[in-house]
XYZ file of C-alpha atoms in Angstrom:
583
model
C -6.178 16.760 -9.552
C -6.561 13.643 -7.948
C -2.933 12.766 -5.431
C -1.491 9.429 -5.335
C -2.435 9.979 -1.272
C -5.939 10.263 -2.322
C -6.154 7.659 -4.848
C -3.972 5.359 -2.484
C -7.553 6.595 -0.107
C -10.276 5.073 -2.113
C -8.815 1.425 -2.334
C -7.732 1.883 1.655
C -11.738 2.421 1.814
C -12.684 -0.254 -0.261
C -10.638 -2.380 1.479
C -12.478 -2.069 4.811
C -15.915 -1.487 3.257
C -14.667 -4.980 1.805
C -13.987 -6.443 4.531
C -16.496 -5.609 6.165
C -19.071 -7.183 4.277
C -16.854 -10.274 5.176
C -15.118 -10.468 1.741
C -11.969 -12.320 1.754
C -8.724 -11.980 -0.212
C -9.471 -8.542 -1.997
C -8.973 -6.611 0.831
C -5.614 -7.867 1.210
C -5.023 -7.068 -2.374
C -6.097 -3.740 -2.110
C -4.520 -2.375 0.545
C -1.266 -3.401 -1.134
C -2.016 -1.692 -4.253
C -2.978 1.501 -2.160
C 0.158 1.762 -0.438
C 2.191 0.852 -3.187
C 0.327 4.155 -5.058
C 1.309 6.193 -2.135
C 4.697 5.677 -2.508
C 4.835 5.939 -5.949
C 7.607 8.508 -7.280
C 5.413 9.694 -10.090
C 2.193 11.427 -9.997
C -0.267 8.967 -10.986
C -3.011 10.731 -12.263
C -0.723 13.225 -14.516
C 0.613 10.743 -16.356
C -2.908 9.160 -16.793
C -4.413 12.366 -18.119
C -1.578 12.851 -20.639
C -2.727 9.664 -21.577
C 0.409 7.270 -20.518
C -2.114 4.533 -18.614
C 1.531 2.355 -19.214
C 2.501 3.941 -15.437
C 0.173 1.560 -13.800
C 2.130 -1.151 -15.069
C 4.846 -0.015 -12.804
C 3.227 -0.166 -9.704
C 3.663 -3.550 -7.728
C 0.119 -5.021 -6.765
C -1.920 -3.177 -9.557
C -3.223 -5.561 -11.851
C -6.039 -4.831 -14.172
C -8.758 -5.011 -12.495
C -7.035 -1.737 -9.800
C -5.684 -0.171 -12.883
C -9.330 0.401 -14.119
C -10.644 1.195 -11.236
C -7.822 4.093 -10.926
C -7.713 5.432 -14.117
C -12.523 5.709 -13.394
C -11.579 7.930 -10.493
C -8.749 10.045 -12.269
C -11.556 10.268 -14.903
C -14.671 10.552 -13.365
C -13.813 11.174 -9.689
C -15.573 8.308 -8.306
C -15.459 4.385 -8.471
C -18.889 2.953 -9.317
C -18.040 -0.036 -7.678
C -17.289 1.833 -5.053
C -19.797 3.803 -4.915
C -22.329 0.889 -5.058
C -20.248 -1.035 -1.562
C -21.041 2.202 -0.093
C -24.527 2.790 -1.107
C -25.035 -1.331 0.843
C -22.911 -0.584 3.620
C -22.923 3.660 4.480
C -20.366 2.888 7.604
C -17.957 5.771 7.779
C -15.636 3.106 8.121
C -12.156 5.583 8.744
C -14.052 7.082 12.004
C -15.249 4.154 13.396
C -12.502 1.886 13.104
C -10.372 4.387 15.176
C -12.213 2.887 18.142
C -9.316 0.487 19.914
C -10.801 -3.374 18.899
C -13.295 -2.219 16.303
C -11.817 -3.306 12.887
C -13.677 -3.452 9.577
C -15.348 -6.707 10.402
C -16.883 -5.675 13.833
C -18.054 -2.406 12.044
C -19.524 -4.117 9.146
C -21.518 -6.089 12.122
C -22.451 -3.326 14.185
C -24.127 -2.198 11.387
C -25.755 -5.372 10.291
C -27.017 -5.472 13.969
C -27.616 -2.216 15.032
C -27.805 0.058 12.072
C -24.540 2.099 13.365
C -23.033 4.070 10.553
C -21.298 7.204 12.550
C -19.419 7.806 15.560
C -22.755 9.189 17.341
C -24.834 6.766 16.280
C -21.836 4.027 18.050
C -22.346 6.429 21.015
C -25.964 6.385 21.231
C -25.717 2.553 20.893
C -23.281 2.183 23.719
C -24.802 4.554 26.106
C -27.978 2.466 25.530
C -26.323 -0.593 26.537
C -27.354 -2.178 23.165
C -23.566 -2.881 22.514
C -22.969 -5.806 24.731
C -26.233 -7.183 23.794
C -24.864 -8.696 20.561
C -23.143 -12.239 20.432
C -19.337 -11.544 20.936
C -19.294 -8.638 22.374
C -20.994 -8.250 25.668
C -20.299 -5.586 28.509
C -15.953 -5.094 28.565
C -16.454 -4.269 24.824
C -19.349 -2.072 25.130
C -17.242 -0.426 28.133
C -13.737 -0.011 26.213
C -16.144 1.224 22.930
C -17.886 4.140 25.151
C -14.145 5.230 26.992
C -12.376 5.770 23.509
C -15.044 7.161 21.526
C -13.506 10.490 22.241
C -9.761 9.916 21.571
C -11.390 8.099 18.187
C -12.714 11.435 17.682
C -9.811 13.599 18.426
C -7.451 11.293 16.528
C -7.844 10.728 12.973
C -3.427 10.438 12.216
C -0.527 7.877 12.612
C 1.684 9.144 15.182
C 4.908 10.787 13.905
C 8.277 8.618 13.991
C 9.835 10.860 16.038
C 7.614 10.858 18.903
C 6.619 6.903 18.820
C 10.434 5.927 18.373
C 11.515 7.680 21.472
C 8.667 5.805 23.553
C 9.662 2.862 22.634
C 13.263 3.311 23.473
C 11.508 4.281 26.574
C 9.449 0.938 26.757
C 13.040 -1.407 25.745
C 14.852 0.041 28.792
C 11.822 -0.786 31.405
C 11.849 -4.397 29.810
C 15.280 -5.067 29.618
C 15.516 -4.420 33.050
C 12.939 -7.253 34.401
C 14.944 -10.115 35.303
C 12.476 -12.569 33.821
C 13.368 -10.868 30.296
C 15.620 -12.510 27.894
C 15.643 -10.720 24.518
C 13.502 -7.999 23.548
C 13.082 -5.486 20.635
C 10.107 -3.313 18.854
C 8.670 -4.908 15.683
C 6.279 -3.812 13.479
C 6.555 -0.594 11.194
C 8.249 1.374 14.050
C 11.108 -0.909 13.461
C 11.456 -0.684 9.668
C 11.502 3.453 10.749
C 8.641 3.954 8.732
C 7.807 8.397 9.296
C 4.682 7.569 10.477
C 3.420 4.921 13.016
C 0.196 3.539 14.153
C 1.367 2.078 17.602
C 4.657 0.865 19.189
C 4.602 -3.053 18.712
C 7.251 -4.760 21.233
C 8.367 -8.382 21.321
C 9.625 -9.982 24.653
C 11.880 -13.546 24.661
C 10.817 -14.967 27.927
C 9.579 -18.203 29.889
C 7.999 -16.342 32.293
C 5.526 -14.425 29.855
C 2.796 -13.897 32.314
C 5.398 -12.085 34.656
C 6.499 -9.983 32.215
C 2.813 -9.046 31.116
C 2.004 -8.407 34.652
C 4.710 -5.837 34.792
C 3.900 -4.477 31.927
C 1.075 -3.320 33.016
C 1.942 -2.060 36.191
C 4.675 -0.010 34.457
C 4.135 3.705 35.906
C 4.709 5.125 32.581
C 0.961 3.408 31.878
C -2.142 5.546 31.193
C -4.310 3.048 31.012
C -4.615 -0.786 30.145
C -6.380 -1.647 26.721
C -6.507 -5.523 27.106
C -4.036 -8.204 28.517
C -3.459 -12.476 28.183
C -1.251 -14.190 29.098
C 0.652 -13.968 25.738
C -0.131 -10.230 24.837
C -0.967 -6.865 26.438
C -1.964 -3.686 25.317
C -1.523 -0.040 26.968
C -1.948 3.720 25.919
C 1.057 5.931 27.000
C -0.158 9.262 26.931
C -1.975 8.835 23.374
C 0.122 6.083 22.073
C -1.006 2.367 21.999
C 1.827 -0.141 22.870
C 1.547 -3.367 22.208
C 3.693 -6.090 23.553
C 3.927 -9.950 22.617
C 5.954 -12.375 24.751
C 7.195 -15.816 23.311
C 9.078 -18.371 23.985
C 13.005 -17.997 23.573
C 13.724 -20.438 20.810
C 10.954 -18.541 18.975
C 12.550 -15.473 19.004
C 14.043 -14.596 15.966
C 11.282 -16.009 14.173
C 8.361 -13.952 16.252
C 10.475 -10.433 15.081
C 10.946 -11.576 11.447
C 7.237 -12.171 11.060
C 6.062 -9.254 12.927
C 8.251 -6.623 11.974
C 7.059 -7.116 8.365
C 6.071 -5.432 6.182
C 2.975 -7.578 5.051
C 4.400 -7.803 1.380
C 7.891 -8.464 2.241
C 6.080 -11.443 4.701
C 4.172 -12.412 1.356
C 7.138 -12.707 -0.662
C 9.760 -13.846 1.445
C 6.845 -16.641 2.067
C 6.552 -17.279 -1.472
C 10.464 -18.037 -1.612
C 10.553 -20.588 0.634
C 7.601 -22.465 -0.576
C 9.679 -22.967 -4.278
C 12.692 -24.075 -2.084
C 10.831 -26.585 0.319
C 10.194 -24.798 3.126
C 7.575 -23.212 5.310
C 8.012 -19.690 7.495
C 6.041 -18.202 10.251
C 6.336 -16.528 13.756
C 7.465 -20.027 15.070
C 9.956 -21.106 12.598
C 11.194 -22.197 9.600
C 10.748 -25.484 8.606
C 11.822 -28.033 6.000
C 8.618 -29.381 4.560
C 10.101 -30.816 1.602
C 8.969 -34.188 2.673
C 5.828 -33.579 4.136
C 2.564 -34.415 2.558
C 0.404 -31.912 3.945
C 2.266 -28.676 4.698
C -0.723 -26.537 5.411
C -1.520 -29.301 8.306
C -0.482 -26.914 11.117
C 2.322 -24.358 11.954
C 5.049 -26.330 13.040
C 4.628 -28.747 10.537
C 8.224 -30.435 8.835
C 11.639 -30.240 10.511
C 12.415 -27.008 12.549
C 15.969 -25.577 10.952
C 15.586 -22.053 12.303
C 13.727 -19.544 14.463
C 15.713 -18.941 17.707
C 17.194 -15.822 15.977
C 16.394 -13.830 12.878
C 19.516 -13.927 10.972
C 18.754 -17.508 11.126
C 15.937 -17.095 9.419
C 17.223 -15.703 6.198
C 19.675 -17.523 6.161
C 17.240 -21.150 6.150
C 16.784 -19.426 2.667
C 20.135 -19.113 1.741
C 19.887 -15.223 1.989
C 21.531 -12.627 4.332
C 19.640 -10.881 6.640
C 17.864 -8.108 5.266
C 17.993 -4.808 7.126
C 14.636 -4.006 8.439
C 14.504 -0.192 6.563
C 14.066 -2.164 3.064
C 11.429 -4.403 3.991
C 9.076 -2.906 1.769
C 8.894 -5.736 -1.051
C 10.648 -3.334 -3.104
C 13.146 -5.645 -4.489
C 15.040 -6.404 -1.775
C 14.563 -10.179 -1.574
C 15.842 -10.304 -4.992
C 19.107 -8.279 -4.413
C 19.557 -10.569 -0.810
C 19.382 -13.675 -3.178
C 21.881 -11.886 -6.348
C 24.371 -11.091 -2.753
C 23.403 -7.004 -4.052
C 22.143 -5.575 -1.110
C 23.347 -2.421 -0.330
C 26.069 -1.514 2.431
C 23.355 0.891 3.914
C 24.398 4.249 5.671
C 25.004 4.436 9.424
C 24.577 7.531 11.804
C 28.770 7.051 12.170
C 28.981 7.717 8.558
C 27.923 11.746 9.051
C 30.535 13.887 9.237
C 28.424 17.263 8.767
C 25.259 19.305 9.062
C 24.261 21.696 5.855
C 21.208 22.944 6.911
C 20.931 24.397 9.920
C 19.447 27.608 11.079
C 20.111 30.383 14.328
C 18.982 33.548 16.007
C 19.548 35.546 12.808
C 16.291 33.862 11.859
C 14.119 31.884 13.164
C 16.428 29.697 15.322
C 16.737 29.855 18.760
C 20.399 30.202 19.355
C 23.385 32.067 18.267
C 26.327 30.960 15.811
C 28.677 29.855 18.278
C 26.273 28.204 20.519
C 25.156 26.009 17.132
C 28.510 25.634 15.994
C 29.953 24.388 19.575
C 26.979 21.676 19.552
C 27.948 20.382 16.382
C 31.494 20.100 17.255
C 30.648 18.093 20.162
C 28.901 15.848 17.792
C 32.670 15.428 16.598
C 31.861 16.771 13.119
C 34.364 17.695 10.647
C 32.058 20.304 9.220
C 28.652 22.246 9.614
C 26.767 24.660 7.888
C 24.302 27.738 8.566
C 21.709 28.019 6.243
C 19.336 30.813 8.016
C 16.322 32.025 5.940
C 17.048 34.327 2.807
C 13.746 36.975 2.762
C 10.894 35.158 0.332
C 7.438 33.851 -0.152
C 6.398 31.594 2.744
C 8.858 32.512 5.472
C 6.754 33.046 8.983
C 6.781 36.457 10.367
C 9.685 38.112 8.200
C 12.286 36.225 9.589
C 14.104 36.002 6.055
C 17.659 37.968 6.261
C 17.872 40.595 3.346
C 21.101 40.550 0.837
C 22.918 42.894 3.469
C 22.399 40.853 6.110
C 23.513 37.989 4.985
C 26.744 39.392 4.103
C 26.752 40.790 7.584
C 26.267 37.150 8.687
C 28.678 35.927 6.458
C 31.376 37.985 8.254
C 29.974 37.064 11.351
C 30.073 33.201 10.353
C 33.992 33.517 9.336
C 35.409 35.283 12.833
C 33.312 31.844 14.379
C 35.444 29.752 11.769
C 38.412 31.398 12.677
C 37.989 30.709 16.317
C 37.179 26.815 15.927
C 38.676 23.802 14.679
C 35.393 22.259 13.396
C 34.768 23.901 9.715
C 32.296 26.261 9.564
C 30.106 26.934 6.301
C 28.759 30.221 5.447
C 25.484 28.883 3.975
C 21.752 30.762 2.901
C 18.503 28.818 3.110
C 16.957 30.506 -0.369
C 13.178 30.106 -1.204
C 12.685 28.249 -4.494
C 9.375 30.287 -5.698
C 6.628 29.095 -7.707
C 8.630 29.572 -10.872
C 11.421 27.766 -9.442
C 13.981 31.090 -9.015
C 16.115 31.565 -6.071
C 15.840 35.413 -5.652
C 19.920 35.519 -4.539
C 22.325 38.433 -6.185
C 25.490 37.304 -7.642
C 27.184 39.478 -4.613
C 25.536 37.009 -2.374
C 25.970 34.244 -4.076
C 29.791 34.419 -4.714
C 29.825 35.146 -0.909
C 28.548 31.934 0.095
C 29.970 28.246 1.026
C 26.584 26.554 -0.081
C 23.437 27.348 -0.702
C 20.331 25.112 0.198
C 17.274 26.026 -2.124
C 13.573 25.147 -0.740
C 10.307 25.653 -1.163
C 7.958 27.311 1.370
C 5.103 28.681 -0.201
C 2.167 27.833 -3.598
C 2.944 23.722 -2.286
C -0.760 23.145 -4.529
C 0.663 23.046 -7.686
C 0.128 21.037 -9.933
C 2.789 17.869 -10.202
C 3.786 18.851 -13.962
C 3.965 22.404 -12.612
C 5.793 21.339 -9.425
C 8.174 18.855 -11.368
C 9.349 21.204 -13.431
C 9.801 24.362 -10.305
C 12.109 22.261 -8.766
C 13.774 21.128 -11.684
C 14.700 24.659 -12.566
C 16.179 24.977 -9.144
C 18.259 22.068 -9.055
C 20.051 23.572 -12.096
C 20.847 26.433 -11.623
C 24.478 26.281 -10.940
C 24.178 28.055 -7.600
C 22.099 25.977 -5.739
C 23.860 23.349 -4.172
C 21.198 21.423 -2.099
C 17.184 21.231 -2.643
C 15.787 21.485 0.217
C 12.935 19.395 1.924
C 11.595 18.686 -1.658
C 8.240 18.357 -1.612
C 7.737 20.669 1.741
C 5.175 18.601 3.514
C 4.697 18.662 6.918
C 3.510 15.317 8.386
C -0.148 14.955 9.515
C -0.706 18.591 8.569
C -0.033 18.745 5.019
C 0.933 16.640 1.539
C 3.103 18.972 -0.238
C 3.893 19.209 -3.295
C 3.579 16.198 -5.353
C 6.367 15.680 -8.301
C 7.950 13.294 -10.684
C 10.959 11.894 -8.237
C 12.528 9.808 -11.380
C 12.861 13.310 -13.754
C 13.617 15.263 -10.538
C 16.166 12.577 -9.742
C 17.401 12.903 -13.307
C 18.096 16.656 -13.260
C 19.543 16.459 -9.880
C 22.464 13.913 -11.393
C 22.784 15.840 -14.403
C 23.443 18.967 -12.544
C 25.159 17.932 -9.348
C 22.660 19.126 -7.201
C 21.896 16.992 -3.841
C 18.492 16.630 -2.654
C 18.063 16.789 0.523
C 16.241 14.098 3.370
C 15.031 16.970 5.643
C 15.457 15.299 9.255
C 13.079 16.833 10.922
C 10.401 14.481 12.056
C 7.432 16.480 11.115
C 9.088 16.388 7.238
C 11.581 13.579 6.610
C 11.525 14.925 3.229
C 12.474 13.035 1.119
C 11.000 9.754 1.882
C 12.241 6.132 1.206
C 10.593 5.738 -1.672
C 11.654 8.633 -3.244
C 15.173 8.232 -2.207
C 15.525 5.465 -4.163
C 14.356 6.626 -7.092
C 16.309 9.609 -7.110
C 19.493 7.096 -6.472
C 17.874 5.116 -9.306
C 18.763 7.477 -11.479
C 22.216 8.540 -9.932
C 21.443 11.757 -7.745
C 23.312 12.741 -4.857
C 21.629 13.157 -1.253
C 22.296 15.533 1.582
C 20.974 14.422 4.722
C 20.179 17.658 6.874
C 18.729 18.329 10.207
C 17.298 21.688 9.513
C 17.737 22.518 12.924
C 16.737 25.563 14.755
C 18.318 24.795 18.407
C 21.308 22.454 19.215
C 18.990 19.947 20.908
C 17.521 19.549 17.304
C 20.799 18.797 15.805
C 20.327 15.304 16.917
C 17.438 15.089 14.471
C 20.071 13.069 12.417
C 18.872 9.925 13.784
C 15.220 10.161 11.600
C 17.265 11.627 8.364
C 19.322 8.155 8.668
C 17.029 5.784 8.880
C 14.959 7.733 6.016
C 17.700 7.432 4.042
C 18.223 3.620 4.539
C 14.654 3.157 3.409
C 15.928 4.445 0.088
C 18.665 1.958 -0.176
C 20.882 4.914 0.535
C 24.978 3.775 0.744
C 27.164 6.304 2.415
C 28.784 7.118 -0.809
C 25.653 8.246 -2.064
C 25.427 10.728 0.483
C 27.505 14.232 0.443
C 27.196 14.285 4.370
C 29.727 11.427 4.269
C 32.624 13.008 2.382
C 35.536 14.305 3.308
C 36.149 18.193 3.547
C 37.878 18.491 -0.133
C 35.591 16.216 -1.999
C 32.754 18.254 -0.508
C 34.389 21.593 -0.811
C 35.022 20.454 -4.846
C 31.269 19.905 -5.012
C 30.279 22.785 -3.534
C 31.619 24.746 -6.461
C-alpha cells in the first residue's frame, strides 16, 4: 500500500527529473503538491482504493492533472509519465543532488555533457578532471564535487530539529557578539520549527557585511568552508551546512519574512498584496499602485515597509503571523478575519505525563525525576514507566505486581514533595488496539498513557481503527506518540488523523505530541486536524533522564504548528480540571 510519504516521493522526483531537463513552472507545482500529500491527515491511497478519488480535492496544490497522476500510481504502481522522464534522463537524481552546489539543473547537465547518471560515475568524472572542463564549472567545482562525494554518500536524511536547532542557537550567540552585528536571527524552515531540517539558514542586519562574513568563517566552531561573497557564506559544522546572509539594516525585516518562508505561504502572501496594490520581496514592500510596470525591478513603487517584519504584515493590513503556521494552511486568511490563534508558549506547561525511570528503561530513580521537574517549577508530573508488552526493548516492561509496587513507591515520593506526583503506566496499545492492564491496576493508577510499540506496518484502515479502540476505552487517558515513528529511521504507522481526532473528542482521550526529537509525534499537521475536530492534546516529553525533561521545547513548537492554543492542551490546566479529566 502505497504511503502518502511515498506518493509525496514520486512528484519530489519528477520535480527534479523536471527540472532538470530545464522545465519551468511544473516543478514548482509539484513539489507543492508533494508536500502538501505528506502532510495530509488521511491516508491517500485508502481512500482512493475504496473508491473516494473526492480526497484529492482536499489537498491544496493538487489539481487534475496531480490527481491523475496519483490515483495511476495507487493503481498501477508507477507513473507513465514518469516513467518515460526517466527512461530520457536515468540520473538518480536523490543521490546526486546531495552533492553541496549540484541541484537538479547542474545534474540534468552533467548528464547532457558527460553521461553521469550515479554517484560513481560523478566520481569517475571528477577524478578524471573532466568536471571542470565544462562551461561553468571549472576546477573549485570539480574540487568541492570530489571532497563531498562521500558525505553525499553517507547522508541521504534532513537533519533532526533537535540537533540543527541547538546549533543554531550556537551560531546566534557567536554573531550577536561581533560588534559589527546589528540584528540577527535563523530563517528558513529551522525557524518555522519544522522536525526535520536541511541546513541552518541565518540572517545578519549589518553595514559591515564583509566583516561579518569574514568572521564567520573564521569561527572555530567551523569544519570547513563551502563557499563565501561578500553577501553570503556557507560552512559545515560537524555535518551540518550553515548558511548565513548579511543585508543591509533597513532590509531587515523584509530579508527574514521572505526567507523564513515557507515557499507557499511566500506565494500567497505575494498573491495578497498584488490584489491590494502592492509588491513584496526580501527588500521591501512597496506601493505599486501607481506604477506602470511593476515587474520593472525589485524596488520598484514607494517603499512603506521592510526595516522589520511586523512591518511587513502589517503593509497588508494583517498581524504578524507566527512563523510555526507558515505553511499556507490557512493562516493568511485567519490573519486577515483577525482569527489567528493565541498559540501556546513553553510558560503555559505546568506538567509532564509521560515520563519514564530506572524501573524501566530510564536512567534515573523517582526522586531524582521528580526533583528535576520541580525545579522546572511544575505544578505536576507524571511517571509513566513501561507496562510488559509487544515491542518493549529487552523486557524492560514492569509486570501488574510491579507496578503496584511502584505505585507505592511513587506515593511515599508524593508525600515527601510539594510538586504533585502522578502514579502513571506507559501501556502498549497492541495490534488489536487492547491495553493488556487488570482492573487492579487500573483503579490503582493516576493516568494511564496508551502507545504503540510494535506491528507499526499496518495497514491505515487497520491502524485507524487500533488506535481508535484505544482512545476509547475509558481507561486510557493519553495516546501515546500516535503513529510511533521514529524520525529518519522509520514512518510509522499511517492513520486517518480527522476520525482519530473524532474519537479522541468523543471520548476525552488526549493525544499526545511526543517531544522527543527523534518522534515529535504528533506532527503539525496532524495536530490541527485532530483540533479540527475538537480533541484534546497532551504535550509529553517521554523522558528517560532529567536532562531530557527539557525536551518540552520541540513538543511546543510542534504543537504551535498545529495551531495549538493553550486551552487546547491538558498540560496547561490546573491540578483539579486535570485531576476531573483524568477520571
Amino acid at each position: 500500500m502505497a504511503t502518502n510519504a511515498e506518493i509525496a516521493g514520486r512528484f519530489e522526483e519528477f520535480a527534479d527529473l523536471l527540472e532538470a531537463d530545464d522545465v519551468e513552472y511544473k516543478p514548482r507545482a509539484y513539489r507543492r503538491a508533494a508536500e502538501n500529500i505528506r502532510a495530509h491527515p488521511v491516508p491517500i491511497a485508502d481512500r482512493i482504493e475504496a473508491g473516494d478519488e473526492e480526497v484529492l480535492e482536499e489537498i491544496d496544490g493538487v489539481g487534475d492533472a496531480i490527481s491523475s497522476k496519483i490515483v495511476e500510481y495507487v493503481d498501477t504502481g508507477a507513473i507513465e509519465e514518469l516513467e518515460d522522464l526517466h527512461a530520457e534522463l536515468p540520473i538518480d537524481i536523490a543521490d546526486i543532488t546531495r552533492i553541496e552546489g549540484v541541484g537538479p539543473k547542474t545534474a540534468g547537465k552533467l548528464y547532457r555533457e558527460l553521461g553521469i547518471e550515479t554517484l560513481d560515475d560523478l566520481e569517475d568524472a571528477a577524478e578524471a578532471g573532466e568536471i571542470q572542463e565544462i562551461k561553468g564549472f571549472g576546477p573549485k567545482t570539480e574540487e568541492n564535487i570530489r571532497e563531498n562525494l562521500e558525505f553525499a554518500r553517507e547522508v541521504g536524511q534532513r537533519h533532526l530539529l533537535g540537533e540543527g536547532r541547538p546549533l543554531a542557537d550556537d551560531v546566534l550567540g557567536f554573531l550577536e557578539g561581533l560588534e559589527a552585528v546589528e540584528r540577527c536571527e535563523v530563517a528558513g524552515s529551522i525557524r518555522r520549527w519544522r522536525e526535520t531540517i536541511g541546513d541552518v539558514d541565518v540572517l545578519v542586519g549589518t553595514n559591515a557585511g564583509e566583516d561579518v562574513i569574514d568572521a564567520f568563517t573564521d569561527w572555530d566552531s567551523v569544519d570547513s568552508e563551502i563557499e563565501s561573497g561578500p553577501e553570503k557564506a556557507s560552512v559545515r559544522v560537524g555535518e551540518v551546512r550553515v548558511d548565513l546572509r548579511v543585508v543591509v539594516p533597513e532590509e531587515f525585516g523584509s530579508a527574514l519574512q521572505y526567507f523564513t518562508g515557507s515557499k507557499d505561504h511566500n506565494v500567497t502572501l505575494r498573491n495578497y498584496a498584488i490584489d491590494r496594490g502592492m509588491k513584496l520581496n526580501e527588500y521591501g514592500a512597496f506601493d505599486v499602485s501607481g506604477v506602470d510596470d511593476a515587474d520593472g525591478g525589485q524596488r520598484i513603487g514607494d517603499r512603506v515597509a521592510g526595516e522589520t517584519e511586523e512591518g511587513m504584515y502589517e503593509s497588508l493590513g494583517l498581524p504578524w503571523i507566527p512563523p510555526e503556521l507558515r505553511e499556507d494552511r490557512g493562516e493568511i486568511e485567519a490573519a486577515a478575519n483577525d482569527a489567528l490563534p493565541d498559540l501556546i508558549t513553553r510558560e503555559d506547561i505546568h506538567g509532564d505525563l509521560h515520563t519514564h525511570t530506572e524501573w524501566s528503561d530510564g536512567n534515573t530513580s523517582i526522586e531524582a525525576m521528580v526533583e528535576a521537574a520541580a525545579d522546572l517549577g511544575y505544578e505536576f508530573y507524571g511517571v509513566a514507566d513501561h507496562a510488559e508488552g509487544p515491542g518493549i526493548v529487552g523486557g524492560m516492561g514492569l509486570s501488574d505486581t510491579e507496578i503496584l509496587e511502584q505505585v507505592e513507591q511513587i506515593r511515599e515520593v508524593a508525600a515527601a514533595v510539594d510538586i504533585e506526583v502522578l502514579a502513571g503506566i506507559e501501556a502498549n496499545v497492541d495490534a488489536a488496539g487492547e491495553i493488556g492492564l487488570t482492573e487492579e491496576v487500573i483503579d490503582a493508577l493516576d493516568v494511564i498513557v496508551a502507545s504503540p510499540h510494535s506491528a507499526l506496518d499496518q495497514d491505515a484502515e487497520t491502524a485507524t481503527d487500533r488506535l481508535v479502540t484505544a482512545v476509547e476505552n475509558r481507561a486510557v487517558d493519553v495516546l501515546g506518540h500516535p503513529s510511533g515513528r521514529m524520525l529518519n529511521e522509520r514512518s510509522g504507522l499511517e492513520f486517518d488523523g480527522t476520525a482519530l481526532g473524532r474519537a479522541a473528542a468523543e471520548h476525552d482521550t488526549a493525544l499526545e505530541v511526543n517531544a522527543n526529537p527523534r518522534r515529535l509525534d504528533l506532527w503539525g499537521s496532524a495536530v490541527q486536524a485532530a483540533l479540527e475536530e475538537g480533541a484534546p492534546i497532551s504535550i509529553n516529553t517521554d523522558a528517560h533522564q532529567p536532562s531530557t525533561l527539557e525536551y518540552m521545547r520541540w513538543g511546543v513548537h510542534t504543537a504551535r504548528r498545529g495551531w495549538a492554543e493553550p486551552a487546547d492542551v491538558i498540560n496547561t490546566w490546573d491540578l483539579e480540571k486535570l485531576r476531573e479529566f483524568l477520571h
